[in-house]
Coordinates of N, CA and C in Angstrom, one line a residue:
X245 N 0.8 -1.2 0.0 CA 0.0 0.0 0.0 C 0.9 1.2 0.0
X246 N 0.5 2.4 -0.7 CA 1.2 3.5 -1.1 C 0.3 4.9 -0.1
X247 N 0.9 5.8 0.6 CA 0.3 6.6 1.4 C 1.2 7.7 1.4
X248 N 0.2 9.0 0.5 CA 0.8 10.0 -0.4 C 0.3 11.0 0.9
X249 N 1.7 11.8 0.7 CA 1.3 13.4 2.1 C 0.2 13.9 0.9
X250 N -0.5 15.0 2.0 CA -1.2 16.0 1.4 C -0.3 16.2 0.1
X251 N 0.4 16.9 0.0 CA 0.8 18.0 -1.0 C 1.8 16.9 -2.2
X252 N 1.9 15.4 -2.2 CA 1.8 14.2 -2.9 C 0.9 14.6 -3.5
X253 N -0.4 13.9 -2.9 CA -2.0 14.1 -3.8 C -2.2 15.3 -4.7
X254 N -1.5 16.2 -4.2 CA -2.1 17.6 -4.6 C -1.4 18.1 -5.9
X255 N 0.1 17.1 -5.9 CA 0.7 17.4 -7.6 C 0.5 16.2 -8.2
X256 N -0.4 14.7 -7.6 CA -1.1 14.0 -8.5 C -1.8 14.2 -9.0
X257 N -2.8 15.2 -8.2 CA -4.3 15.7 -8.9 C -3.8 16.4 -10.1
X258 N -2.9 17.7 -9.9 CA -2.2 18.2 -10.8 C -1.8 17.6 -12.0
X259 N -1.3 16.8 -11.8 CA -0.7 15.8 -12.8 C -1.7 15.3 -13.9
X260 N -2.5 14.6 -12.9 CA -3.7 13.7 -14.0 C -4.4 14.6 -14.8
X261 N -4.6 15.6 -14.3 CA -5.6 16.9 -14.9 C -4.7 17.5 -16.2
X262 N -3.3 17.5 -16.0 CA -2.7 18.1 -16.8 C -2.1 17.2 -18.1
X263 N -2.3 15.7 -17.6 CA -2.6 14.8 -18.7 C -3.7 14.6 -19.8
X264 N -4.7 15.4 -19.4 CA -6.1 15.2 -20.0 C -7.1 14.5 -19.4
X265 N -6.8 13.9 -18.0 CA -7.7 13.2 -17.3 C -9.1 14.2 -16.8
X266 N -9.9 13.4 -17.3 CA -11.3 14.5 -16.5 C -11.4 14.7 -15.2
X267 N -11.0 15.4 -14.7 CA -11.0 15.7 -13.0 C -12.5 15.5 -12.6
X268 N -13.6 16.1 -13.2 CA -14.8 15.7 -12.6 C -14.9 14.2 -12.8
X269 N -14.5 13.4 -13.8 CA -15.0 12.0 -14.2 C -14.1 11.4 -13.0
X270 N -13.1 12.0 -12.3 CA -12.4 11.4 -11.2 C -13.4 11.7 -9.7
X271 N -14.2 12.8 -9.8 CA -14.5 12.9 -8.4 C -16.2 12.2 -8.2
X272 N -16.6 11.7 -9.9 CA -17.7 11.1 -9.8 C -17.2 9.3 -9.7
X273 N -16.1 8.8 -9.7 CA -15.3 7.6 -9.6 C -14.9 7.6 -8.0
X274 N -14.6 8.8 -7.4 CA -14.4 8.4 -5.8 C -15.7 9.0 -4.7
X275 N -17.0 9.7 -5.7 CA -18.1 9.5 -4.5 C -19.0 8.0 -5.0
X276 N -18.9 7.4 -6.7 CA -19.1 6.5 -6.3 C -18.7 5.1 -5.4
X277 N -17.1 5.7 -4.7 CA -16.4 4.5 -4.3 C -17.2 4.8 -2.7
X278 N -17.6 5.8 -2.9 CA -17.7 6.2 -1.0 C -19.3 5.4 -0.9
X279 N -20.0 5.5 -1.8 CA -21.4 5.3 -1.6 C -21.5 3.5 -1.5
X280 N -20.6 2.9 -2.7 CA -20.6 1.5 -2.8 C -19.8 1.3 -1.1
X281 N -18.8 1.4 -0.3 CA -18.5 1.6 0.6 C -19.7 1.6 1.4
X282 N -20.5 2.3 1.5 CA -21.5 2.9 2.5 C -22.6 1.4 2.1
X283 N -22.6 1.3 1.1 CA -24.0 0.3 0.8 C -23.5 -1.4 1.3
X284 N -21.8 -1.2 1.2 CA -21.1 -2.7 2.1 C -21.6 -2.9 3.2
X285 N -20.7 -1.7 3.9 CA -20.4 -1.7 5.3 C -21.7 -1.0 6.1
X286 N -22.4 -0.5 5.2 CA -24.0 0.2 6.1 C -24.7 0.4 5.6
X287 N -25.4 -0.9 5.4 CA -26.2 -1.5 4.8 C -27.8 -1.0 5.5
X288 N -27.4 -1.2 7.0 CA -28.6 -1.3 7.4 C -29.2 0.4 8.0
X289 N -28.5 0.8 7.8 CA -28.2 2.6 7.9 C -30.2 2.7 7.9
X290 N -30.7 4.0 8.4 CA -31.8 4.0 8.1 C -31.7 5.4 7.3
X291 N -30.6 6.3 7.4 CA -30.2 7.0 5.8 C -28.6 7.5 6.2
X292 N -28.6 7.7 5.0 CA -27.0 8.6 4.6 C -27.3 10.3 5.3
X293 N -26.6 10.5 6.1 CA -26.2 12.3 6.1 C -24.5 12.3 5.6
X294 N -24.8 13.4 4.4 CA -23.9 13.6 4.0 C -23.3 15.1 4.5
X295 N -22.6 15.0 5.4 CA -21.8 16.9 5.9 C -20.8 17.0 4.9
X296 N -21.2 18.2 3.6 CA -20.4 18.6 2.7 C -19.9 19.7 2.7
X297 N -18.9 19.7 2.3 CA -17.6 20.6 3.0 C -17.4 21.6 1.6
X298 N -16.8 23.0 1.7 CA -16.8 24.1 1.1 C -15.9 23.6 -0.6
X299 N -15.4 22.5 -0.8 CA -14.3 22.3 -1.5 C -14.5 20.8 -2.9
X300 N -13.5 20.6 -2.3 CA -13.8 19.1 -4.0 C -13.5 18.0 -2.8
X301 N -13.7 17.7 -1.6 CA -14.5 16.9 -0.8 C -15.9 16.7 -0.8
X302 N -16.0 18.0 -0.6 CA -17.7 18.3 -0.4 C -18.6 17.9 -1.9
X303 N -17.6 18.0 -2.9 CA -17.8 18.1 -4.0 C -18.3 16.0 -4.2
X304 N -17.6 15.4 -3.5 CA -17.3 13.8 -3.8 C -18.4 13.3 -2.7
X305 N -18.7 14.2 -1.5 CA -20.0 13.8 -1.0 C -21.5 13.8 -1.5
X306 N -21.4 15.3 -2.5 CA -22.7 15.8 -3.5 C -23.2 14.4 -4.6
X307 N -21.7 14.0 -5.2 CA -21.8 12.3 -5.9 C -22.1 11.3 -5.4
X308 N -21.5 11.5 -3.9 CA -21.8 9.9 -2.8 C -23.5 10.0 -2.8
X309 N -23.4 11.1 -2.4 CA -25.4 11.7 -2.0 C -26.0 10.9 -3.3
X310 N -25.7 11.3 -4.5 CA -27.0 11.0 -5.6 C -26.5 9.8 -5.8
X311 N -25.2 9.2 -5.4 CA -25.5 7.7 -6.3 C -26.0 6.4 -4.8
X312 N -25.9 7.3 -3.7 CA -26.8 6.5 -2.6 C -28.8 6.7 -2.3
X313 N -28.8 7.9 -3.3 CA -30.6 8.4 -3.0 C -30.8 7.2 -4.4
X314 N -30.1 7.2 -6.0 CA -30.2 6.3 -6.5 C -30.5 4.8 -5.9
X315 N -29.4 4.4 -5.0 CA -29.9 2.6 -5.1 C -30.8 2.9 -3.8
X316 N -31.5 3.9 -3.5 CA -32.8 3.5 -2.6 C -32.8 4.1 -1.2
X317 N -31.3 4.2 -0.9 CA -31.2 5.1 0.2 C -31.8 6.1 0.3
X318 N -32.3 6.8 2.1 CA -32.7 7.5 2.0 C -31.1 8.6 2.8
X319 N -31.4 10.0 2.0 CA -30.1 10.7 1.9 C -30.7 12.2 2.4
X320 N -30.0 12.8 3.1 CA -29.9 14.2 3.2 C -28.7 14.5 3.6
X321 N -28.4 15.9 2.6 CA -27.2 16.9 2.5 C -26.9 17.8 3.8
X322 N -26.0 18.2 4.5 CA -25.6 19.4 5.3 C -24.6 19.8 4.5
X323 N -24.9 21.1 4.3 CA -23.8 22.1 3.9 C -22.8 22.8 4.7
X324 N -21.8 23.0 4.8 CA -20.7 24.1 5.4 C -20.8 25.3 4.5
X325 N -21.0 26.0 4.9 CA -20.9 27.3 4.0 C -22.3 27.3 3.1
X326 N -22.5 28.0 2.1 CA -23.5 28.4 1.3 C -22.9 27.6 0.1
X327 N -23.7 26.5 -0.6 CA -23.4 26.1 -1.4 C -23.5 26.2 -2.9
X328 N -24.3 27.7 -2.6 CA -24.1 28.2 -4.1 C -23.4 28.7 -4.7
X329 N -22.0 28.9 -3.8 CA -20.7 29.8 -4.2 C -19.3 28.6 -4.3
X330 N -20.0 27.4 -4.6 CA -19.1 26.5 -4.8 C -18.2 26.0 -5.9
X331 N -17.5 26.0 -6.4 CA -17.1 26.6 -7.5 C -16.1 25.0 -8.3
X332 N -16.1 25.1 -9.6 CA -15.7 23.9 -10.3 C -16.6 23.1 -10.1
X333 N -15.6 21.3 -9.9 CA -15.7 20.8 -10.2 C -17.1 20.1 -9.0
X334 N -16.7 20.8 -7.6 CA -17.8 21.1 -6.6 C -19.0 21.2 -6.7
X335 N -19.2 22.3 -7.7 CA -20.6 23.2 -7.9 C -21.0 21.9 -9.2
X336 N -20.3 21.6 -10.0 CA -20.8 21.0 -11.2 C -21.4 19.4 -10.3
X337 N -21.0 18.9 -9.2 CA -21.1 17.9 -8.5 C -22.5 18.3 -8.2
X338 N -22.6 19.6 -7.0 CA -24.1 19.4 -6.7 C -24.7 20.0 -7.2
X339 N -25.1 20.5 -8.4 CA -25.7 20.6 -9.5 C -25.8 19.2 -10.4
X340 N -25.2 18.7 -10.1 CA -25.6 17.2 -11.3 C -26.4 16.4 -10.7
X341 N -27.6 16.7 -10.3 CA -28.3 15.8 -9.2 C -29.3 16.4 -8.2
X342 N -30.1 16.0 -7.8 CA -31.5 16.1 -7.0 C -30.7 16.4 -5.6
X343 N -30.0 17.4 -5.4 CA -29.3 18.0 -4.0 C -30.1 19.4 -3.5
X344 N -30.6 19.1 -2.3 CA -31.2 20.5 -1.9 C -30.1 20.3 -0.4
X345 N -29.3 21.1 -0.4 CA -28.5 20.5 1.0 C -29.2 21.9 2.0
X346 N -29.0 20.8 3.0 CA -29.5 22.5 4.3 C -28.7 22.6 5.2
X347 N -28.8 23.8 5.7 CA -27.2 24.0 6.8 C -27.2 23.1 7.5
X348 N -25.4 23.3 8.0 CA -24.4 22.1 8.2 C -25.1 22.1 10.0
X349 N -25.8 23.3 10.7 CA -25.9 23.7 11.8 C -27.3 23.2 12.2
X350 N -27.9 22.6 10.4 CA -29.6 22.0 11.4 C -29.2 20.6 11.5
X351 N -28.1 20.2 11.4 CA -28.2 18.6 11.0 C -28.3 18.7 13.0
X352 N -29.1 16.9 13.3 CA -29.3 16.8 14.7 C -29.2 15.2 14.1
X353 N -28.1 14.7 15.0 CA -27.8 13.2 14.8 C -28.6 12.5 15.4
X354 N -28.9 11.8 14.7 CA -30.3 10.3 15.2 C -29.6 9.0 15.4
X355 N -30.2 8.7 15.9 CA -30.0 6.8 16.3 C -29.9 6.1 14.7
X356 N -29.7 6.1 14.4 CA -29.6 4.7 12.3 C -28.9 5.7 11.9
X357 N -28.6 6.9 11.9 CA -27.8 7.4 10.6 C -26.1 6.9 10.3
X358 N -25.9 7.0 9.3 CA -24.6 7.0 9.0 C -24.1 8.4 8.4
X359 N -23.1 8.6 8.7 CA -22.6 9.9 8.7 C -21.6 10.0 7.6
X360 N -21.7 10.9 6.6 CA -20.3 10.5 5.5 C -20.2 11.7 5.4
X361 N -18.8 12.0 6.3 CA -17.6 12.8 6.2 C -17.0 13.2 5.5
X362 N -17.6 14.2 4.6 CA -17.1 15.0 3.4 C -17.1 16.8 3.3
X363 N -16.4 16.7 4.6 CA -16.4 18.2 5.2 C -15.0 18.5 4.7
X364 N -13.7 17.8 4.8 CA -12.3 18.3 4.5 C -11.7 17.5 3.6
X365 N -10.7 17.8 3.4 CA -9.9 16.7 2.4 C -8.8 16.5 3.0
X366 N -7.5 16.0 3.0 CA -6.4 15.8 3.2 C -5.5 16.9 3.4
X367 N -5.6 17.7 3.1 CA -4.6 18.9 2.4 C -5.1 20.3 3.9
X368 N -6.4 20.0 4.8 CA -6.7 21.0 5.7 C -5.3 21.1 6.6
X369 N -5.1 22.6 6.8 CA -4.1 22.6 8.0 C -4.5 24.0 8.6
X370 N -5.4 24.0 9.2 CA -5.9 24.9 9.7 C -7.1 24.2 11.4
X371 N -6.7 24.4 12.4 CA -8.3 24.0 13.2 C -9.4 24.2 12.6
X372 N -9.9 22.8 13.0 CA -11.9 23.2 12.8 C -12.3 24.2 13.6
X373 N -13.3 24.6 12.9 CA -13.9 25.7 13.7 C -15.1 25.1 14.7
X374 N -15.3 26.2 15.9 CA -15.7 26.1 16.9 C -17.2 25.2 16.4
X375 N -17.9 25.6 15.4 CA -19.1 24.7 14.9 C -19.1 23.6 14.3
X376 N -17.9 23.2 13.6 CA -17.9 21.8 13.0 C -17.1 21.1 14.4
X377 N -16.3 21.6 15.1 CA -15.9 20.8 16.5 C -17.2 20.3 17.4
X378 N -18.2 20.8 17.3 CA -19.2 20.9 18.3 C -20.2 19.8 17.6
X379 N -20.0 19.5 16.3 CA -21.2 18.8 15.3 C -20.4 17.1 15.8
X380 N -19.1 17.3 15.4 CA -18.2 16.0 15.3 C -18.2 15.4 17.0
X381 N -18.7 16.0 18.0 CA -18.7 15.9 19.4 C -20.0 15.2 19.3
X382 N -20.9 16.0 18.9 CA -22.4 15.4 19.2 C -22.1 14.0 18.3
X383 N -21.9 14.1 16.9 CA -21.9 12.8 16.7 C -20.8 11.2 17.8
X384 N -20.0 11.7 17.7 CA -19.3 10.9 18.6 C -20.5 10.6 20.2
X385 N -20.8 11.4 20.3 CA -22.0 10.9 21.8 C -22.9 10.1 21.3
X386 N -23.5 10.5 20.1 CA -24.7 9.7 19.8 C -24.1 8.1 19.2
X387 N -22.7 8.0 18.9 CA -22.4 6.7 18.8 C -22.6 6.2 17.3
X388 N -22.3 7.3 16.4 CA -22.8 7.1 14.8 C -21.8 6.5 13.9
X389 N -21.8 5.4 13.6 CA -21.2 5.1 12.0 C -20.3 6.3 11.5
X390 N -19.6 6.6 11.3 CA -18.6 7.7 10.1 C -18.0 6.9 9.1
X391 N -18.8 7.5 8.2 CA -17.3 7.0 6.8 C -16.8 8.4 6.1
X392 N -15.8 8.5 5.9 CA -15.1 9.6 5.8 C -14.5 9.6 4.7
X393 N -14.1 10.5 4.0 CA -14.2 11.0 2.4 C -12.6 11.6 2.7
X394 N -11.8 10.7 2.0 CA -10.2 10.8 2.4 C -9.4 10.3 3.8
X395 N -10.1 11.3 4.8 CA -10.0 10.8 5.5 C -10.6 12.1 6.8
X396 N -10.9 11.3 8.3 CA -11.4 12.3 9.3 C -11.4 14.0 9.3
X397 N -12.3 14.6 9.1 CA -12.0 15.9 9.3 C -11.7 16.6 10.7
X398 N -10.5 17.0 10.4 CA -9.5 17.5 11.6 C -8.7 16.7 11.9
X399 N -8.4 15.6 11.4 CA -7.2 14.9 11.3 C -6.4 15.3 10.1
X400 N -4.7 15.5 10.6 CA -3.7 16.1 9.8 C -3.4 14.7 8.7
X401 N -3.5 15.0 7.4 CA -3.0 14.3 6.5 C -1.3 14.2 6.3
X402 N -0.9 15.4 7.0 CA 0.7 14.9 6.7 C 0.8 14.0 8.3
X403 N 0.2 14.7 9.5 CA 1.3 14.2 10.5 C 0.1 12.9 11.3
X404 N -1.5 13.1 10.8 CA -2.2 12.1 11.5 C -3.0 12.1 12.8

């Protein structure tokens, strides 16, 4: 197994884009890896909350979202930020699809959800803020399933 720092990933993405690779046909290839993931391992979920994040994370949760409302799941979006100022390959993500997301601040965690963590990417190096620390608290009490989109938001991708 091969495990690239942030700023690895960040001149592969580079890379493949500058080969002619479709960068969106890549981010609709890793939210459907997140959703088939979600449909393995939580199965029995009584729905998907997808927390989507300002960026091309949030962008690969907006894909997870429609290709898990597809096989039957039931799905709803939290947004970080206003997600109509989302921009590329992000904005073209939740726009390709039946996404009404509602702030990241009404989500209230339930007993069956599974939670797919698509707030940050790898590359954050900055603290969460006082509101997404307080959301990832509540879920941790209520005892929720996470699958995570790269990986944990607010966990450092170079140091872990």
């Amino acid at each position: 197994m091969i495990l690239l720092t942030p700023d690895e990933m960040g001149r592969a993405d580079r890379l493949a884009a500058e080969s002619g690779i479709d960068s969106y046909g890549l981010m609709v290839k890793a939210g459907h890896a997140v959703a088939a993931a979600a449909l393995k391992h939580f199965a029995t979920a009584r729905r998907a909350v997808v927390l989507a994040g300002p960026g091309n994370n949030g962008g690969d949760g907006y894909v997870a979202a429609r290709a898990l409302a597809e096989s039957g799941m039931a799905v709803t979006i939290h947004a970080l930020g206003d997600p109509d100022t989302l921009a590329g390959d992000a904005r073209t993500a939740r726009l390709d699809g039946p996404s009404h997301p509602q702030p990241l601040e009404a989500y209230v965690p339930r007993a069956g959800d599974l939670v797919i963590d698509a707030l940050f990417g790898a590359g954050l190096a900055r603290p969460l803020s006082g509101e997404v620390t307080a959301l990832i608290e509540a879920i941790v009490r209520q005892g929720l399933p996470v699958l995570a989109v790269d990986l944990p938001s607010g966990l450092s991708g170079a140091t872990g």
